[in-house]
Amino acid sequence: MHSVILPCYNGALYLEECVLSVLSQISDKDELIIIDDGSTDESSRIIERFEDHRIRLIHRDKNGGIGEARNDGLRIATGRYINFIDADDYWPKGRYKSLEALIKKHQYPDVISGKVEHFYSPEIDPKRLAHFKLPPIQDASLPGSVVISNDLIQKIGYFDTSLKGGEFVDLMAKILHEKSSWIKSEDIFLLRRIHLSNYTLNKKQMNDSYLTVIKKHLKR
C-alpha cells in the first residue's frame, strides 16, 4: 500500500492536474493525503470537488510551511511506502506500474527513485524564464521522484521545520547517512513544472537554505 503526500498552499492553478495524475494510477487500497496549508485561493474548493475514498484531506487554518504540512501527512500515513508530490508538478503515465515492479523485483527496498523531466508551464511566456535553462532528463532526489519506506521515515524522523528551505534535501541526507538500500530506475518518475514562482529560481534564498542543510549534514 502507498501513501501519497501532497501539500498545497494557494496551488489552485495546477492542483487539479496534479491530483488527477495520482488518482489515475494508484490502486484502490492506496491513499492520497492532501494538506491544504491555509490556502486563500480556490484550492480547498478544488479538492472538495473530488469524490474519491482514497483522498484524505487535512485543513490547516494557518499556513505553517511545506515542512509542517508534509509532517502532518506523515503522521497519519498508513502506507508501506511514502510518495511525495508538490501541487505544481505531476506524475507521468506508467510511473506507478514501474514503481510496483521494482518494489517486487528487489524485495521491498528502503528507497526507490526515478528520473526527473522539467518543463515550462504552458501559460508562461518562455522569454520570462530565459535566465533558466531547462536541464536534460536527470537523476534528482526531489519530491515526486523518490519513494521511501514508511519504516525508514519513522526511523530517521520527519522534516526539520526549522529550515526555511531545503527540507527535502535534509531528509535525503539523513537517508544517505543510514546507508539504506536504494534502487534507481531509468524511468521518469516526476514531471517538474517550471514557472515564475518556483522556490529554486530564487537563487539567494535557495543558496542560503542549502548552506544551512550542508552545515547540518557535516555535523552528523
mmCIF file of C-alpha atoms in Angstrom:
data_model
loop_
_atom_site.group_PDB
_atom_site.id
_atom_site.type_symbol
_atom_site.label_atom_id
_atom_site.label_comp_id
_atom_site.label_asym_id
_atom_site.label_seq_id
_atom_site.Cartn_x
_atom_site.Cartn_y
_atom_site.Cartn_z
ATOM 1 C CA MET A 1 0.000 0.000 0.000
ATOM 2 C CA HIS A 2 1.186 3.508 -0.883
ATOM 3 C CA SER A 3 0.569 6.835 0.784
ATOM 4 C CA VAL A 4 0.960 9.932 -1.389
ATOM 5 C CA ILE A 5 1.520 13.199 0.481
ATOM 6 C CA LEU A 6 0.526 16.367 -1.344
ATOM 7 C CA PRO A 7 0.944 19.712 0.465
ATOM 8 C CA CYS A 8 -0.847 22.654 -1.112
ATOM 9 C CA TYR A 9 -0.676 26.373 -0.434
ATOM 10 C CA ASN A 10 -2.506 28.540 -2.982
ATOM 11 C CA GLY A 11 -1.888 25.965 -5.683
ATOM 12 C CA ALA A 12 -5.260 26.216 -7.424
ATOM 13 C CA LEU A 13 -3.748 26.875 -10.850
ATOM 14 C CA TYR A 14 -2.106 23.459 -11.098
ATOM 15 C CA LEU A 15 -3.698 21.381 -8.350
ATOM 16 C CA GLU A 16 -6.339 19.524 -10.347
ATOM 17 C CA GLU A 17 -3.825 18.243 -12.902
ATOM 18 C CA CYS A 18 -1.573 17.046 -10.098
ATOM 19 C CA VAL A 19 -4.356 15.225 -8.245
ATOM 20 C CA LEU A 20 -5.651 13.543 -11.388
ATOM 21 C CA SER A 21 -2.163 12.298 -12.297
ATOM 22 C CA VAL A 22 -2.026 10.496 -8.944
ATOM 23 C CA LEU A 23 -5.595 9.192 -8.721
ATOM 24 C CA SER A 24 -5.432 7.804 -12.258
ATOM 25 C CA GLN A 25 -2.603 5.473 -11.227
ATOM 26 C CA ILE A 26 -2.758 4.474 -7.559
ATOM 27 C CA SER A 27 -4.684 1.384 -6.511
ATOM 28 C CA ASP A 28 -7.963 1.172 -4.642
ATOM 29 C CA LYS A 29 -6.066 0.374 -1.424
ATOM 30 C CA ASP A 30 -3.723 3.368 -1.624
ATOM 31 C CA GLU A 31 -4.306 6.841 -0.191
ATOM 32 C CA LEU A 32 -3.713 10.414 -1.323
ATOM 33 C CA ILE A 33 -3.237 12.715 1.660
ATOM 34 C CA ILE A 34 -3.773 16.354 0.695
ATOM 35 C CA ILE A 35 -2.767 19.015 3.190
ATOM 36 C CA ASP A 36 -4.387 22.377 2.495
ATOM 37 C CA ASP A 37 -1.857 24.592 4.257
ATOM 38 C CA GLY A 38 -4.069 27.614 4.914
ATOM 39 C CA SER A 39 -4.738 28.420 1.262
ATOM 40 C CA THR A 40 -6.584 31.646 0.479
ATOM 41 C CA ASP A 41 -7.323 30.837 -3.169
ATOM 42 C CA GLU A 42 -9.655 28.203 -4.677
ATOM 43 C CA SER A 43 -7.509 25.239 -3.621
ATOM 44 C CA SER A 44 -9.883 23.926 -0.947
ATOM 45 C CA ARG A 45 -12.873 24.077 -3.311
ATOM 46 C CA ILE A 46 -10.940 22.187 -5.998
ATOM 47 C CA ILE A 47 -10.018 19.465 -3.515
ATOM 48 C CA GLU A 48 -13.579 19.139 -2.221
ATOM 49 C CA ARG A 49 -14.874 18.553 -5.760
ATOM 50 C CA PHE A 50 -13.111 15.199 -5.853
ATOM 51 C CA GLU A 51 -15.367 12.456 -4.553
ATOM 52 C CA ASP A 52 -12.839 9.682 -4.084
ATOM 53 C CA HIS A 53 -12.495 7.499 -0.988
ATOM 54 C CA ARG A 54 -8.714 7.377 -1.452
ATOM 55 C CA ILE A 55 -8.380 11.093 -0.647
ATOM 56 C CA ARG A 56 -7.702 12.075 2.960
ATOM 57 C CA LEU A 57 -7.861 15.819 3.476
ATOM 58 C CA ILE A 58 -6.182 17.859 6.192
ATOM 59 C CA HIS A 59 -7.174 21.519 6.550
ATOM 60 C CA ARG A 60 -4.710 23.815 8.285
ATOM 61 C CA ASP A 61 -6.255 27.112 9.413
ATOM 62 C CA LYS A 62 -2.907 28.887 9.217
ATOM 63 C CA ASN A 63 -0.055 28.460 6.757
ATOM 64 C CA GLY A 64 2.804 26.690 8.502
ATOM 65 C CA GLY A 65 5.114 25.935 5.615
ATOM 66 C CA ILE A 66 5.751 22.897 3.484
ATOM 67 C CA GLY A 67 7.740 21.013 6.112
ATOM 68 C CA GLU A 68 4.960 21.221 8.672
ATOM 69 C CA ALA A 69 2.369 20.304 6.058
ATOM 70 C CA ARG A 70 4.291 17.218 4.962
ATOM 71 C CA ASN A 71 4.798 16.202 8.593
ATOM 72 C CA ASP A 72 1.036 16.390 9.167
ATOM 73 C CA GLY A 73 0.645 13.971 6.280
ATOM 74 C CA LEU A 74 3.332 11.645 7.603
ATOM 75 C CA ARG A 75 1.629 11.439 10.997
ATOM 76 C CA ILE A 76 -1.494 9.845 9.520
ATOM 77 C CA ALA A 77 0.047 7.924 6.594
ATOM 78 C CA THR A 78 -0.706 4.212 6.715
ATOM 79 C CA GLY A 79 1.049 3.050 3.561
ATOM 80 C CA ARG A 80 4.115 0.836 3.468
ATOM 81 C CA TYR A 81 5.699 3.350 1.101
ATOM 82 C CA ILE A 82 5.567 7.137 1.196
ATOM 83 C CA ASN A 83 5.340 9.093 -2.050
ATOM 84 C CA PHE A 84 5.617 12.891 -2.167
ATOM 85 C CA ILE A 85 4.315 15.260 -4.816
ATOM 86 C CA ASP A 86 4.129 19.054 -4.952
ATOM 87 C CA ALA A 87 0.919 20.686 -6.136
ATOM 88 C CA ASP A 88 2.518 22.251 -9.219
ATOM 89 C CA ASP A 89 4.084 19.011 -10.519
ATOM 90 C CA TYR A 90 2.595 15.735 -11.704
ATOM 91 C CA TRP A 91 3.302 12.077 -12.335
ATOM 92 C CA PRO A 92 3.915 10.755 -15.854
ATOM 93 C CA LYS A 93 1.783 7.860 -17.044
ATOM 94 C CA GLY A 94 3.217 4.473 -16.107
ATOM 95 C CA ARG A 95 5.045 5.706 -13.013
ATOM 96 C CA TYR A 96 3.076 3.611 -10.552
ATOM 97 C CA LYS A 97 3.347 0.432 -12.616
ATOM 98 C CA SER A 98 7.100 0.852 -12.942
ATOM 99 C CA LEU A 99 7.426 1.534 -9.224
ATOM 100 C CA GLU A 100 5.449 -1.544 -8.207
ATOM 101 C CA ALA A 101 7.526 -3.767 -10.493
ATOM 102 C CA LEU A 102 10.762 -2.501 -8.922
ATOM 103 C CA ILE A 103 9.477 -2.977 -5.377
ATOM 104 C CA LYS A 104 8.575 -6.603 -6.039
ATOM 105 C CA LYS A 105 11.726 -7.351 -8.049
ATOM 106 C CA HIS A 106 14.045 -6.020 -5.348
ATOM 107 C CA GLN A 107 12.015 -7.366 -2.424
ATOM 108 C CA TYR A 108 10.866 -4.140 -0.826
ATOM 109 C CA PRO A 109 13.910 -1.845 -0.725
ATOM 110 C CA ASP A 110 14.083 1.180 1.572
ATOM 111 C CA VAL A 111 14.200 3.763 -1.224
ATOM 112 C CA ILE A 112 13.251 3.787 -4.911
ATOM 113 C CA SER A 113 13.954 6.745 -7.157
ATOM 114 C CA GLY A 114 13.448 7.626 -10.804
ATOM 115 C CA LYS A 115 14.372 10.370 -13.223
ATOM 116 C CA VAL A 116 13.005 13.900 -13.443
ATOM 117 C CA GLU A 117 11.898 15.767 -16.560
ATOM 118 C CA HIS A 118 11.448 19.550 -16.324
ATOM 119 C CA PHE A 119 9.022 21.541 -18.451
ATOM 120 C CA TYR A 120 7.949 25.160 -18.817
ATOM 121 C CA SER A 121 4.417 25.707 -17.598
ATOM 122 C CA PRO A 122 2.407 26.386 -20.777
ATOM 123 C CA GLU A 123 0.794 29.604 -19.543
ATOM 124 C CA ILE A 124 4.198 31.285 -19.075
ATOM 125 C CA ASP A 125 5.954 33.183 -21.845
ATOM 126 C CA PRO A 126 9.315 31.333 -22.144
ATOM 127 C CA LYS A 127 11.051 34.689 -22.607
ATOM 128 C CA ARG A 128 10.242 35.494 -18.978
ATOM 129 C CA LEU A 129 12.196 32.412 -17.938
ATOM 130 C CA ALA A 130 15.081 32.916 -20.339
ATOM 131 C CA HIS A 131 17.514 33.008 -17.425
ATOM 132 C CA PHE A 132 16.615 29.412 -16.534
ATOM 133 C CA LYS A 133 17.749 26.728 -18.969
ATOM 134 C CA LEU A 134 15.807 23.505 -18.743
ATOM 135 C CA PRO A 135 18.161 20.666 -17.779
ATOM 136 C CA PRO A 136 18.061 17.328 -19.602
ATOM 137 C CA ILE A 137 16.206 14.396 -18.075
ATOM 138 C CA GLN A 138 18.211 13.688 -14.945
ATOM 139 C CA ASP A 139 18.572 11.816 -11.687
ATOM 140 C CA ALA A 140 17.436 14.123 -8.903
ATOM 141 C CA SER A 141 16.124 13.457 -5.412
ATOM 142 C CA LEU A 142 13.024 15.627 -5.484
ATOM 143 C CA PRO A 143 9.512 15.267 -4.062
ATOM 144 C CA GLY A 144 7.823 13.081 -6.655
ATOM 145 C CA SER A 145 10.948 11.306 -7.891
ATOM 146 C CA VAL A 146 11.751 9.485 -4.632
ATOM 147 C CA VAL A 147 9.697 6.870 -2.778
ATOM 148 C CA ILE A 148 10.653 5.992 0.804
ATOM 149 C CA SER A 149 9.525 3.163 3.049
ATOM 150 C CA ASN A 150 7.392 4.291 5.963
ATOM 151 C CA ASP A 151 9.584 2.270 8.336
ATOM 152 C CA LEU A 152 12.647 4.257 7.261
ATOM 153 C CA ILE A 153 10.814 7.564 7.657
ATOM 154 C CA GLN A 154 9.830 6.632 11.196
ATOM 155 C CA LYS A 155 13.438 5.700 11.939
ATOM 156 C CA ILE A 156 15.132 8.858 10.656
ATOM 157 C CA GLY A 157 12.422 11.300 11.706
ATOM 158 C CA TYR A 158 10.251 13.799 9.890
ATOM 159 C CA PHE A 159 11.070 17.077 8.130
ATOM 160 C CA ASP A 160 13.035 19.716 10.027
ATOM 161 C CA THR A 161 10.564 22.589 10.293
ATOM 162 C CA SER A 162 13.260 24.994 11.462
ATOM 163 C CA LEU A 163 14.620 25.109 7.913
ATOM 164 C CA LYS A 164 13.352 27.883 5.629
ATOM 165 C CA GLY A 165 14.050 25.728 2.593
ATOM 166 C CA GLY A 166 15.950 22.614 1.559
ATOM 167 C CA GLU A 167 13.983 20.443 3.967
ATOM 168 C CA PHE A 168 13.698 17.648 1.418
ATOM 169 C CA VAL A 169 17.450 17.721 0.768
ATOM 170 C CA ASP A 170 17.966 17.470 4.513
ATOM 171 C CA LEU A 171 15.682 14.421 4.677
ATOM 172 C CA MET A 172 17.603 12.736 1.851
ATOM 173 C CA ALA A 173 20.907 13.483 3.609
ATOM 174 C CA LYS A 174 19.601 11.650 6.674
ATOM 175 C CA ILE A 175 18.643 8.702 4.471
ATOM 176 C CA LEU A 176 22.150 8.564 2.962
ATOM 177 C CA HIS A 177 23.584 8.597 6.467
ATOM 178 C CA GLU A 178 21.584 5.433 7.221
ATOM 179 C CA LYS A 179 23.154 3.587 4.258
ATOM 180 C CA SER A 180 19.687 2.411 3.240
ATOM 181 C CA SER A 181 19.005 0.045 0.339
ATOM 182 C CA TRP A 182 18.311 2.283 -2.682
ATOM 183 C CA ILE A 183 17.108 1.206 -6.120
ATOM 184 C CA LYS A 184 17.356 3.652 -9.026
ATOM 185 C CA SER A 185 15.070 3.412 -12.043
ATOM 186 C CA GLU A 186 15.759 4.662 -15.558
ATOM 187 C CA ASP A 187 12.082 5.589 -15.889
ATOM 188 C CA ILE A 188 10.761 9.126 -15.400
ATOM 189 C CA PHE A 189 9.037 9.398 -12.016
ATOM 190 C CA LEU A 190 8.355 13.149 -11.972
ATOM 191 C CA LEU A 191 7.345 15.884 -14.411
ATOM 192 C CA ARG A 192 8.523 19.090 -12.725
ATOM 193 C CA ARG A 193 6.864 22.324 -13.727
ATOM 194 C CA ILE A 194 8.952 25.478 -14.100
ATOM 195 C CA HIS A 195 7.007 28.706 -13.592
ATOM 196 C CA LEU A 196 7.563 32.162 -12.170
ATOM 197 C CA SER A 197 7.107 31.209 -8.527
ATOM 198 C CA ASN A 198 9.439 28.211 -8.214
ATOM 199 C CA TYR A 199 11.319 28.457 -4.966
ATOM 200 C CA THR A 200 14.541 27.173 -6.545
ATOM 201 C CA LEU A 201 14.583 30.051 -9.026
ATOM 202 C CA ASN A 202 15.228 32.437 -6.131
ATOM 203 C CA LYS A 203 18.974 31.799 -6.039
ATOM 204 C CA LYS A 204 19.836 33.779 -2.922
ATOM 205 C CA GLN A 205 17.080 32.223 -0.834
ATOM 206 C CA MET A 206 17.899 28.774 -2.198
ATOM 207 C CA ASN A 207 21.641 29.118 -1.563
ATOM 208 C CA ASP A 208 21.129 30.360 1.992
ATOM 209 C CA SER A 209 18.817 27.443 2.761
ATOM 210 C CA TYR A 210 21.077 24.809 1.207
ATOM 211 C CA LEU A 211 24.095 26.175 3.069
ATOM 212 C CA THR A 212 22.218 25.555 6.315
ATOM 213 C CA VAL A 213 21.419 21.993 5.208
ATOM 214 C CA ILE A 214 25.065 21.313 4.310
ATOM 215 C CA LYS A 215 26.221 22.522 7.719
ATOM 216 C CA LYS A 216 23.710 20.213 9.411
ATOM 217 C CA HIS A 217 24.838 17.273 7.284
ATOM 218 C CA LEU A 218 28.507 17.863 8.135
ATOM 219 C CA LYS A 219 27.691 17.937 11.845
ATOM 220 C CA ARG A 220 26.143 14.498 11.578
#
